[in-house]
Each structure stands twice: as structure tokens, then as C-alpha cells.
Short mmCIF file of C-alpha atoms and ligand atoms in Angstrom, two decimals:
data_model
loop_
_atom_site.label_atom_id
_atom_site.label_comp_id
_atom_site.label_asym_id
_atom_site.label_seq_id
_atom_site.Cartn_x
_atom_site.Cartn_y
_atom_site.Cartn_z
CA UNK A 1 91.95 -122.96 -79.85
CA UNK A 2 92.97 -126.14 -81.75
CA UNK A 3 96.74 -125.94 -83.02
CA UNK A 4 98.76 -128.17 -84.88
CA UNK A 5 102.56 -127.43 -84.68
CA UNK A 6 104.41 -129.77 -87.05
CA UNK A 7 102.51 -132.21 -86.37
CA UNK A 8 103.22 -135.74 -88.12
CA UNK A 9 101.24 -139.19 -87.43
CA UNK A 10 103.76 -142.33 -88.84
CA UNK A 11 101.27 -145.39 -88.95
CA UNK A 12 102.75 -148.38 -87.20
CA UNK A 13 103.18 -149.93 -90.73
CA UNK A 14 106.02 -147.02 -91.81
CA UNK A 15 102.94 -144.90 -93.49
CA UNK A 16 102.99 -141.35 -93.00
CA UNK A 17 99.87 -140.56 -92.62
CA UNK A 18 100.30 -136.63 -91.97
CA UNK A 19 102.97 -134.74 -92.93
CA UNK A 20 104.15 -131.75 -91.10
CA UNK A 21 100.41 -130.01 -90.68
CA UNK A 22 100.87 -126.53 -89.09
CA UNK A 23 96.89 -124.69 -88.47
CA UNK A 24 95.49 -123.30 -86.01
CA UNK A 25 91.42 -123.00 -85.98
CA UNK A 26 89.41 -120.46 -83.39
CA UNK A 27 86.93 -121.53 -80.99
CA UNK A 28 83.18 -121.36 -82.86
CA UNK A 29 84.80 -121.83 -86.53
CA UNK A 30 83.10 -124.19 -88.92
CA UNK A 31 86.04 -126.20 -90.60
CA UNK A 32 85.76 -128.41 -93.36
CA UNK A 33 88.32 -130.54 -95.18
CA UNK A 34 88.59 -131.26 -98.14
CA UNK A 35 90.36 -134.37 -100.31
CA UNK A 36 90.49 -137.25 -102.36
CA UNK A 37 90.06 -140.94 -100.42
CA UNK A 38 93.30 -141.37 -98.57
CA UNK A 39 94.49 -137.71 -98.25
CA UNK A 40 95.05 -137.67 -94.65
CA UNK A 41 91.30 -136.31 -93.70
CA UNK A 42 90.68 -138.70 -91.17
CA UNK A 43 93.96 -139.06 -89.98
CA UNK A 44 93.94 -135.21 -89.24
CA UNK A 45 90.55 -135.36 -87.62
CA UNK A 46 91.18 -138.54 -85.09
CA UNK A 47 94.70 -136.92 -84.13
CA UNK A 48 92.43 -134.03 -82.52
CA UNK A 49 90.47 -137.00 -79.74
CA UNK A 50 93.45 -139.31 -79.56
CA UNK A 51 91.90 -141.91 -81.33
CA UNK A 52 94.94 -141.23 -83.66
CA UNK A 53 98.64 -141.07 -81.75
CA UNK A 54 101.08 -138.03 -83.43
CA UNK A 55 104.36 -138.88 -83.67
CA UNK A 56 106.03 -135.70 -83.93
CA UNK A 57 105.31 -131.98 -82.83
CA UNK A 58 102.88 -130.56 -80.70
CA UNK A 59 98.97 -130.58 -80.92
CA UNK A 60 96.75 -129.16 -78.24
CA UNK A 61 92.79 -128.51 -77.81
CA UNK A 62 92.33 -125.16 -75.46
CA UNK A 63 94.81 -125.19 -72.78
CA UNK A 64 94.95 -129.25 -72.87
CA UNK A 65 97.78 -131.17 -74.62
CA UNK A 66 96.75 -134.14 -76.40
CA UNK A 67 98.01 -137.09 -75.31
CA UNK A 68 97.26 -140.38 -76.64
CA UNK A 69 99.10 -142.36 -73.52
CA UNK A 70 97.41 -140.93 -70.72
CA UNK A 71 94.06 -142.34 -70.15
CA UNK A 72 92.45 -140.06 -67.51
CA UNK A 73 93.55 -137.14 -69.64
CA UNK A 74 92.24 -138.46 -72.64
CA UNK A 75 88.74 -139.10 -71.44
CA UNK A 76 88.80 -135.27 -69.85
CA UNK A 77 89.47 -134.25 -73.66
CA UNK A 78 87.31 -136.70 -75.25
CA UNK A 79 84.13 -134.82 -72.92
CA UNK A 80 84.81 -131.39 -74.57
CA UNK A 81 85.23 -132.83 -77.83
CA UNK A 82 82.81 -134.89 -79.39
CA UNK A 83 82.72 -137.12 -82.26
CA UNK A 84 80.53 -137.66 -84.79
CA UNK A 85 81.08 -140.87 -88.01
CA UNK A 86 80.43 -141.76 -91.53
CA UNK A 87 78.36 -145.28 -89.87
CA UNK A 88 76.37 -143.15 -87.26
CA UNK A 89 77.79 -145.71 -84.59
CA UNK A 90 74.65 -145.93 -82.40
CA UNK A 91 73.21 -149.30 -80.67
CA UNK A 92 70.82 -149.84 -82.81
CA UNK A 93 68.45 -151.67 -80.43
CA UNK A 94 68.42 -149.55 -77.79
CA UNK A 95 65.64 -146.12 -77.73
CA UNK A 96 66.75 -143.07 -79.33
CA UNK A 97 67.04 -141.58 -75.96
CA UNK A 98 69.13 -143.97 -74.50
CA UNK A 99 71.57 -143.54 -77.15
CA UNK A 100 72.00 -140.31 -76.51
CA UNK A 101 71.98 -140.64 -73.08
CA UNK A 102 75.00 -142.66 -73.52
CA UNK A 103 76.60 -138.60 -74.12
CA UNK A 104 76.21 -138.16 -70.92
CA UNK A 105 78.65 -140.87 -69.43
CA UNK A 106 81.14 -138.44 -70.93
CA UNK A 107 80.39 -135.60 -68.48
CA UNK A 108 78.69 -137.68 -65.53
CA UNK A 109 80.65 -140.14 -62.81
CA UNK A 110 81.92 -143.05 -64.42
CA UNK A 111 80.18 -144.91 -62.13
CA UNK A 112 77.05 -143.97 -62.82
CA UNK A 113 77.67 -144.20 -66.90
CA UNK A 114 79.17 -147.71 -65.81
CA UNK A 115 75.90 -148.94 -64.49
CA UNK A 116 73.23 -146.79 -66.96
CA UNK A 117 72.54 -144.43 -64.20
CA UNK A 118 71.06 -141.01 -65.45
CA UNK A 119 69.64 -138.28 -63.50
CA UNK A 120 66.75 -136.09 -64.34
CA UNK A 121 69.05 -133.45 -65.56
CA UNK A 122 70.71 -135.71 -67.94
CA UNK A 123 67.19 -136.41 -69.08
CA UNK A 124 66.30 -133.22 -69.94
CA UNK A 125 69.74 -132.25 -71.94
CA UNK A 126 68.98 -135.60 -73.75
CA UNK A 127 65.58 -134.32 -74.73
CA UNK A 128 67.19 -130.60 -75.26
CA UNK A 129 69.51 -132.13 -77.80
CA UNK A 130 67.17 -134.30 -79.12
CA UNK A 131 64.58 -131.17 -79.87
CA UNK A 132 67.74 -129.16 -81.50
CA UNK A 133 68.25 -131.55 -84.52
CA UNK A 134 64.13 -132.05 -84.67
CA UNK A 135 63.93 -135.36 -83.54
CA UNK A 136 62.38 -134.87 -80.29
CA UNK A 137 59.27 -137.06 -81.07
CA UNK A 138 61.16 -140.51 -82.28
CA UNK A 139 62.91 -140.38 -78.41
CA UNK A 140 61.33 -143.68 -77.87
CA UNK A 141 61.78 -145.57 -81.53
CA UNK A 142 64.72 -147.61 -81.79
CA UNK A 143 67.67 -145.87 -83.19
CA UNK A 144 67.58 -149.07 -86.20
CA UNK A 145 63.81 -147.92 -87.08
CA UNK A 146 65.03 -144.25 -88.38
CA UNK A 147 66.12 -143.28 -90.91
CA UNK A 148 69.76 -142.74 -92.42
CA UNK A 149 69.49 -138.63 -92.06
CA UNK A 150 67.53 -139.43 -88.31
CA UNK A 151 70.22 -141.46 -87.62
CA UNK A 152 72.85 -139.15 -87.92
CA UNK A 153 70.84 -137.08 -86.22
CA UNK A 154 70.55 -139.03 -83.10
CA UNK A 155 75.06 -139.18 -83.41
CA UNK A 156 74.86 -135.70 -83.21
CA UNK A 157 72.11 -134.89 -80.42
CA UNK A 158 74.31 -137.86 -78.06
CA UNK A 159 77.45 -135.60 -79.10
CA UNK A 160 75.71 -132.18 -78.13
CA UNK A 161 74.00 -134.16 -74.92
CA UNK A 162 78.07 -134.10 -73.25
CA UNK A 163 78.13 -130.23 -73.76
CA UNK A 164 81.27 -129.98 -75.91
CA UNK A 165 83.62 -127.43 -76.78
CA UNK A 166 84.25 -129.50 -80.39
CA UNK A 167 82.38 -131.64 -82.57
CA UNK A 168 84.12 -133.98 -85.52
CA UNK A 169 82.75 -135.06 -87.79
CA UNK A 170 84.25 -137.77 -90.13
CA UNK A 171 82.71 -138.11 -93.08
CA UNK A 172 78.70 -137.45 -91.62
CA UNK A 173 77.33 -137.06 -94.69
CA UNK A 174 78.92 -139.69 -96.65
CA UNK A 175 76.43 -142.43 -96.77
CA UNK A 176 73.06 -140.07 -97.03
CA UNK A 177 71.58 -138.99 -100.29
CA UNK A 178 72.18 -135.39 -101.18
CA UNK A 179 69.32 -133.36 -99.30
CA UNK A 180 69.80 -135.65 -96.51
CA UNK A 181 73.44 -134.73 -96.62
CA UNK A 182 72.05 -130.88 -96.80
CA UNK A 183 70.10 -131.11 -93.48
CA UNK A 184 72.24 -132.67 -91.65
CA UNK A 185 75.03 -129.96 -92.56
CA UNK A 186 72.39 -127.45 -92.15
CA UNK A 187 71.59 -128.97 -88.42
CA UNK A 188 75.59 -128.49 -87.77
CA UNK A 189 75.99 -125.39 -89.19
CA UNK A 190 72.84 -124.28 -86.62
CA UNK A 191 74.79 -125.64 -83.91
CA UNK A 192 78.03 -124.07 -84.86
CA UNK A 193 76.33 -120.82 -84.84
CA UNK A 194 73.74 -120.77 -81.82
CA UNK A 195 75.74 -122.53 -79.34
CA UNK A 196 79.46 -121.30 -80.76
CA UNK A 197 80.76 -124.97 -81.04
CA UNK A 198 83.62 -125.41 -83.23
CA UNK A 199 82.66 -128.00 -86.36
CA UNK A 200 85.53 -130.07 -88.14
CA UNK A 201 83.89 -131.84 -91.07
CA UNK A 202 85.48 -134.20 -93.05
CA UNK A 203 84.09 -133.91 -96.87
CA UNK A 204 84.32 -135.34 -100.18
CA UNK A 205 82.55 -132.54 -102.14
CA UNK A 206 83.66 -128.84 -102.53
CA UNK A 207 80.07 -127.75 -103.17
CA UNK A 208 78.68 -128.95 -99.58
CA UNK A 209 81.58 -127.56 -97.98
CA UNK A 210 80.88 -123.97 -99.84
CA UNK A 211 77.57 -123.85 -98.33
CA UNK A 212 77.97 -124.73 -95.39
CA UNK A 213 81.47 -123.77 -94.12
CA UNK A 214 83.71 -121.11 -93.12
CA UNK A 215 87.08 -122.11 -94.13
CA UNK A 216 87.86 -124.83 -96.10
CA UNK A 217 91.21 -126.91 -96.19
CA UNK A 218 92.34 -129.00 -98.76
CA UNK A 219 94.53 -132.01 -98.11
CA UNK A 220 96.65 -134.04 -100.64
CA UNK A 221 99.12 -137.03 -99.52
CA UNK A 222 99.13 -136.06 -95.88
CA UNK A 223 99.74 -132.46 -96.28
CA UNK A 224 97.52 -129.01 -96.28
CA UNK A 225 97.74 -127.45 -99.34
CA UNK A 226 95.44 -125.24 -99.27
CA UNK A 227 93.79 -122.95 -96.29
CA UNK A 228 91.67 -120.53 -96.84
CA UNK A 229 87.93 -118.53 -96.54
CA UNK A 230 85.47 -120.41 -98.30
CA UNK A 231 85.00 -117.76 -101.29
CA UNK A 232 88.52 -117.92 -101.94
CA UNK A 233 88.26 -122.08 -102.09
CA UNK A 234 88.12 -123.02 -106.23
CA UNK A 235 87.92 -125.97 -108.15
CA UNK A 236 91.79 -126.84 -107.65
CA UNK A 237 91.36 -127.25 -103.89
P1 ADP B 1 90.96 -139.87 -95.92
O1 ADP B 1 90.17 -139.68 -94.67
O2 ADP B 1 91.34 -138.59 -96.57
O3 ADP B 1 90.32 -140.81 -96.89
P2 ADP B 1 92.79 -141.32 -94.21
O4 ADP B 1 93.23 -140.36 -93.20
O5 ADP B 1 91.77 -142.32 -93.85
O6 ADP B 1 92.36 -140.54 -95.53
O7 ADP B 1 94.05 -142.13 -94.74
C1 ADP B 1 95.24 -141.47 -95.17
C2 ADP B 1 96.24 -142.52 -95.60
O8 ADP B 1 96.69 -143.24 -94.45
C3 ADP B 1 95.68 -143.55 -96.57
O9 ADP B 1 96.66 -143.82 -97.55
C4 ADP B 1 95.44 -144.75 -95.69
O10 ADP B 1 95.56 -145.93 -96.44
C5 ADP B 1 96.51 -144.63 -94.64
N1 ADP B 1 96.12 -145.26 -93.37
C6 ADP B 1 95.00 -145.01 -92.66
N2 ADP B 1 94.97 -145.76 -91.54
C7 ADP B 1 96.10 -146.48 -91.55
C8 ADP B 1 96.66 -147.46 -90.66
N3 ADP B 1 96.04 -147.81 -89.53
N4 ADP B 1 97.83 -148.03 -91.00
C9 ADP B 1 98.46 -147.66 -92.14
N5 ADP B 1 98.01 -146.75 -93.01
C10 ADP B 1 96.83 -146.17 -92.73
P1 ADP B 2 65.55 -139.30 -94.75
O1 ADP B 2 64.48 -140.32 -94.61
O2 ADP B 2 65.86 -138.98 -96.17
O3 ADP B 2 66.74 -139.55 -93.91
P2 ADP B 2 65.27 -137.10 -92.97
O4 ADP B 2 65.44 -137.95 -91.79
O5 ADP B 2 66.38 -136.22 -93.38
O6 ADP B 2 64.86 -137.97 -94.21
O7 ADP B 2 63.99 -136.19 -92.78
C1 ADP B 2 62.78 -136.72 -92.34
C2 ADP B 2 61.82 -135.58 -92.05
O8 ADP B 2 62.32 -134.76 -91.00
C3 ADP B 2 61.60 -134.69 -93.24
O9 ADP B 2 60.22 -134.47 -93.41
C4 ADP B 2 62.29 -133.38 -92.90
O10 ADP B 2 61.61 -132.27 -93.42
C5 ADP B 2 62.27 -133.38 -91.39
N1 ADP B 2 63.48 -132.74 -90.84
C6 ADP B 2 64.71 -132.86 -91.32
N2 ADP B 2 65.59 -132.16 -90.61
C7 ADP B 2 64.90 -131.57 -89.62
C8 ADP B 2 65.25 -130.71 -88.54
N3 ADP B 2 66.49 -130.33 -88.30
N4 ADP B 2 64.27 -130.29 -87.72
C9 ADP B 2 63.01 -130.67 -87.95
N5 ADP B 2 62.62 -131.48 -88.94
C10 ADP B 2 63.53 -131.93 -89.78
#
């Protein structure tokens, strides 16, 4: 349901940051890439929401065709496709609820997300999502008292609060020690498979991504160079 067709992104510098990526990835598939620091992961995984303009060839989520330019139709593809970051990128003095509350302004009026109005039912999909990554009882800590793993935890339970279609994730487990890094891939790979969301995780490490993916593609300078089924991923990914 996501394709890439030729797709290249040319940084305003002269930088080509992709390089003719051609995939195509199912609805409910757990994704993760793989590369060295400055392979193109990110790129590839902000050129899905926009955040990162294509220059050439054709990209679309489900029926929709990205397109960095045109605001409404941005934010109606940014509400089925969710985003999750290396930093966790909540307010860290606000409750736990009311950051993920903040998911909701992607599926609710603008309005009402413009003034902090939420409903009861946004309330209880907060709470929902909240009780899916097992953080149900810190609702009313501030997101800066948690931990790093909690933390990312609250990122993902905002992301799952606007209902989407797609969750990236850049980098989530980056700054968490390794069985932090385990749950929190363990909470995704739940998500992916009870609620048939389709996960794009950015990685450093081919071990994680064994255990926890799919399909794994490996990225070098911009390109793909390799796509396959996790078993068939080795070393020289
Ligand atoms: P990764 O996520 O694999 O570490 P990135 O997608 O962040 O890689 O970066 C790929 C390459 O694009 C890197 O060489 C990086 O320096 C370059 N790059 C990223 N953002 C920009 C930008 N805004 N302008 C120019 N080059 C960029
Ligand atoms: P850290 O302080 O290393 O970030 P975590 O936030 O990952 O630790 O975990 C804190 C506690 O929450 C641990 O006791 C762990 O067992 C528990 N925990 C972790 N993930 C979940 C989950 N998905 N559901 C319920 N409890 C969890």
C-alpha cells in the first residue's frame, strides 16, 4: 500500500539524498531498514509524511499521492500515518495524557485541537493507547518524569491515539539501552500484529531488526541494495 516508483529526493544543497528507490510494502508489514549513518534511512522514511519533498517519480500511501505542496492534503495523510523519533518529541511539562491527547488533533476539528478541546471519546482512545504500551498508570506524571523506554512509549501511544494506517519510526530505539530498545520493539511489533498497522523502523543494528521484523532493507549511499525476508537478511546487508 506504500510504493515508491523511482523515487529520488535532491537536497536543496545539490545532495542526493535517495537515489532511484523502487519498493512497494503491504498494508500490516513490519519494515525495517537497515544502514550505516547517512545511508538515506531517514530520508526514505520522512519522504513517506512529506516532511521530506521527492524530486522525481511517484510515491503514494493507499490511494493518496504524496504531496509535499499541498497543505490540506498533507495533514489528511499525516492522520493515517503517524510518526514516531529518535528524541521522543513530547512536551515534556505537560501530563502524559495530554501528550497523547495531542494525537488526537490529527483526527479531530482543527478547531478544537487549536484550542485543547477533547471530547470524552478522545479521552478514552488516549487511555486505550496508553493501556496498549503499559503505561496506563503514569497518565498523570509529566512526560519529563519517565523514563527514556516510558518515554518512547508515550510517542507511540499519542501516534496510535490518531488511529493510523502507518507508523514511522526513525530511529526509536536509538538513544535507549538494549532491553529498553527490546520492549519498545516488542510493544511495536504487538501493534503491528493486533491492530494490522504497517511499522517502518529505521535501525542501526541487524540483530534488533531480525527479531523483530518481517523484511528487512538495507540502504547504502541513497540506494536499496538489498530487500528481502528477514531469514534471508546476513551479515553483508
Ligand atoms: P541515515 O538516516 O541513514 O543516517 P539520512 O537520510 O539522515 O541518513 O541522510 C542521508 C544523507 O543525506 C546524509 O549524507 C546526510 O548528510 C544528507 N542529508 C540529510 N539531510 C540533508 C539536508 N537537509 N541537506 C543536505 N543533505 C542532507
Ligand atoms: P527504563 O527505565 O529502562 O526505560 P522501561 O520504561 O522500559 O524501563 O520499563 C519500566 C518498567 O515497565 C519495567 O518494570 C518493565 O517490566 C515494565 N514494562 C515495560 N514494557 C512494558 C509493557 N509494554 N507493558 C507493561 N509493562 C511494561
Amino acid at each position: 500500500m506504500i510504493t515508491f516508483e523511482n523515487v529520488d529526493v535532491v537536497y536543496p544543497n545539490g545532495f542526493k539524498g535517495l537515489d532511484n528507490i523502487n519498493l512497494e510494502i503491504a498494508q500490516g508489514e513490519f519494515v525495517a531498514i537497515i544502514g550505516l549513518s547517512g545511508a538515506g534511512k531517514s530520508t526514505l522514511i520522512r519522504a513517506v509524511n512529506g516532511l521530506v519533498p521527492y524530486t522525481n517519480g511517484a510515491l503514494t500511501v493507499g490511494e493518496t499521492t504524496v504531496n509535499p505542496k499541498n497543505k490540506s492534503k498533507l495533514r489528511k495523510l499525516r492522520s493515517k500515518v503517524g510518526m514516531i523519533f529518535q528524541q521522543f518529541n513530547n512536551v515534556g511539562r505537560i501530563s502524559v495524557l495530554n501528550n497523547v491527547l495531542i494525537g488526537r488533533s490529527a483526527v479531530t476539528p482543527t478547531w478544537r485541537s487549536l484550542i485543547g478541546w477533547y471530547g470524552a471519546e478522545d479521552k478514552e482512545v488516549a487511555f486505550q493507547s496508553l493501556e496498549r504500551v503499559g503505561i496506563v498508570d503514569k497518565a498523570y506524571n509529566r512526560a519529563s518524569a519517565l523514563s527514556g523506554g516510558q518515554q518512547q512509549r508515550v510517542a507511540i501511544a499519542r501516534v496510535l491515539a490518531q488511529d493510523p494506517e502507518v507508523i514511522l519510526a526513525d530511529e526509536p530505539v536509538a538513544s535507549l539501552d538494549p532491553p529498553t530498545a527490546r520492549r519498545v520493539l516488542g510493544d511495536l511489533r504487538k501493534i503491528q500484529k493486533e491492530l494490522g498497522i504497517t511499522c517502518i523502523v529505521n535501525m542501526h543494528h541487524l540483530d534488533l531488526a531480525r527479531d523483530y521484523a518481517d523484511r528487512i532493507i538495507g540502504m547504502r549511499a541513497g540506494r536499496v541494495v538489498f530487500d528481502g525476508p528477514t531469514e534471508e537478511a546476513t551479515d553483508a546487508v
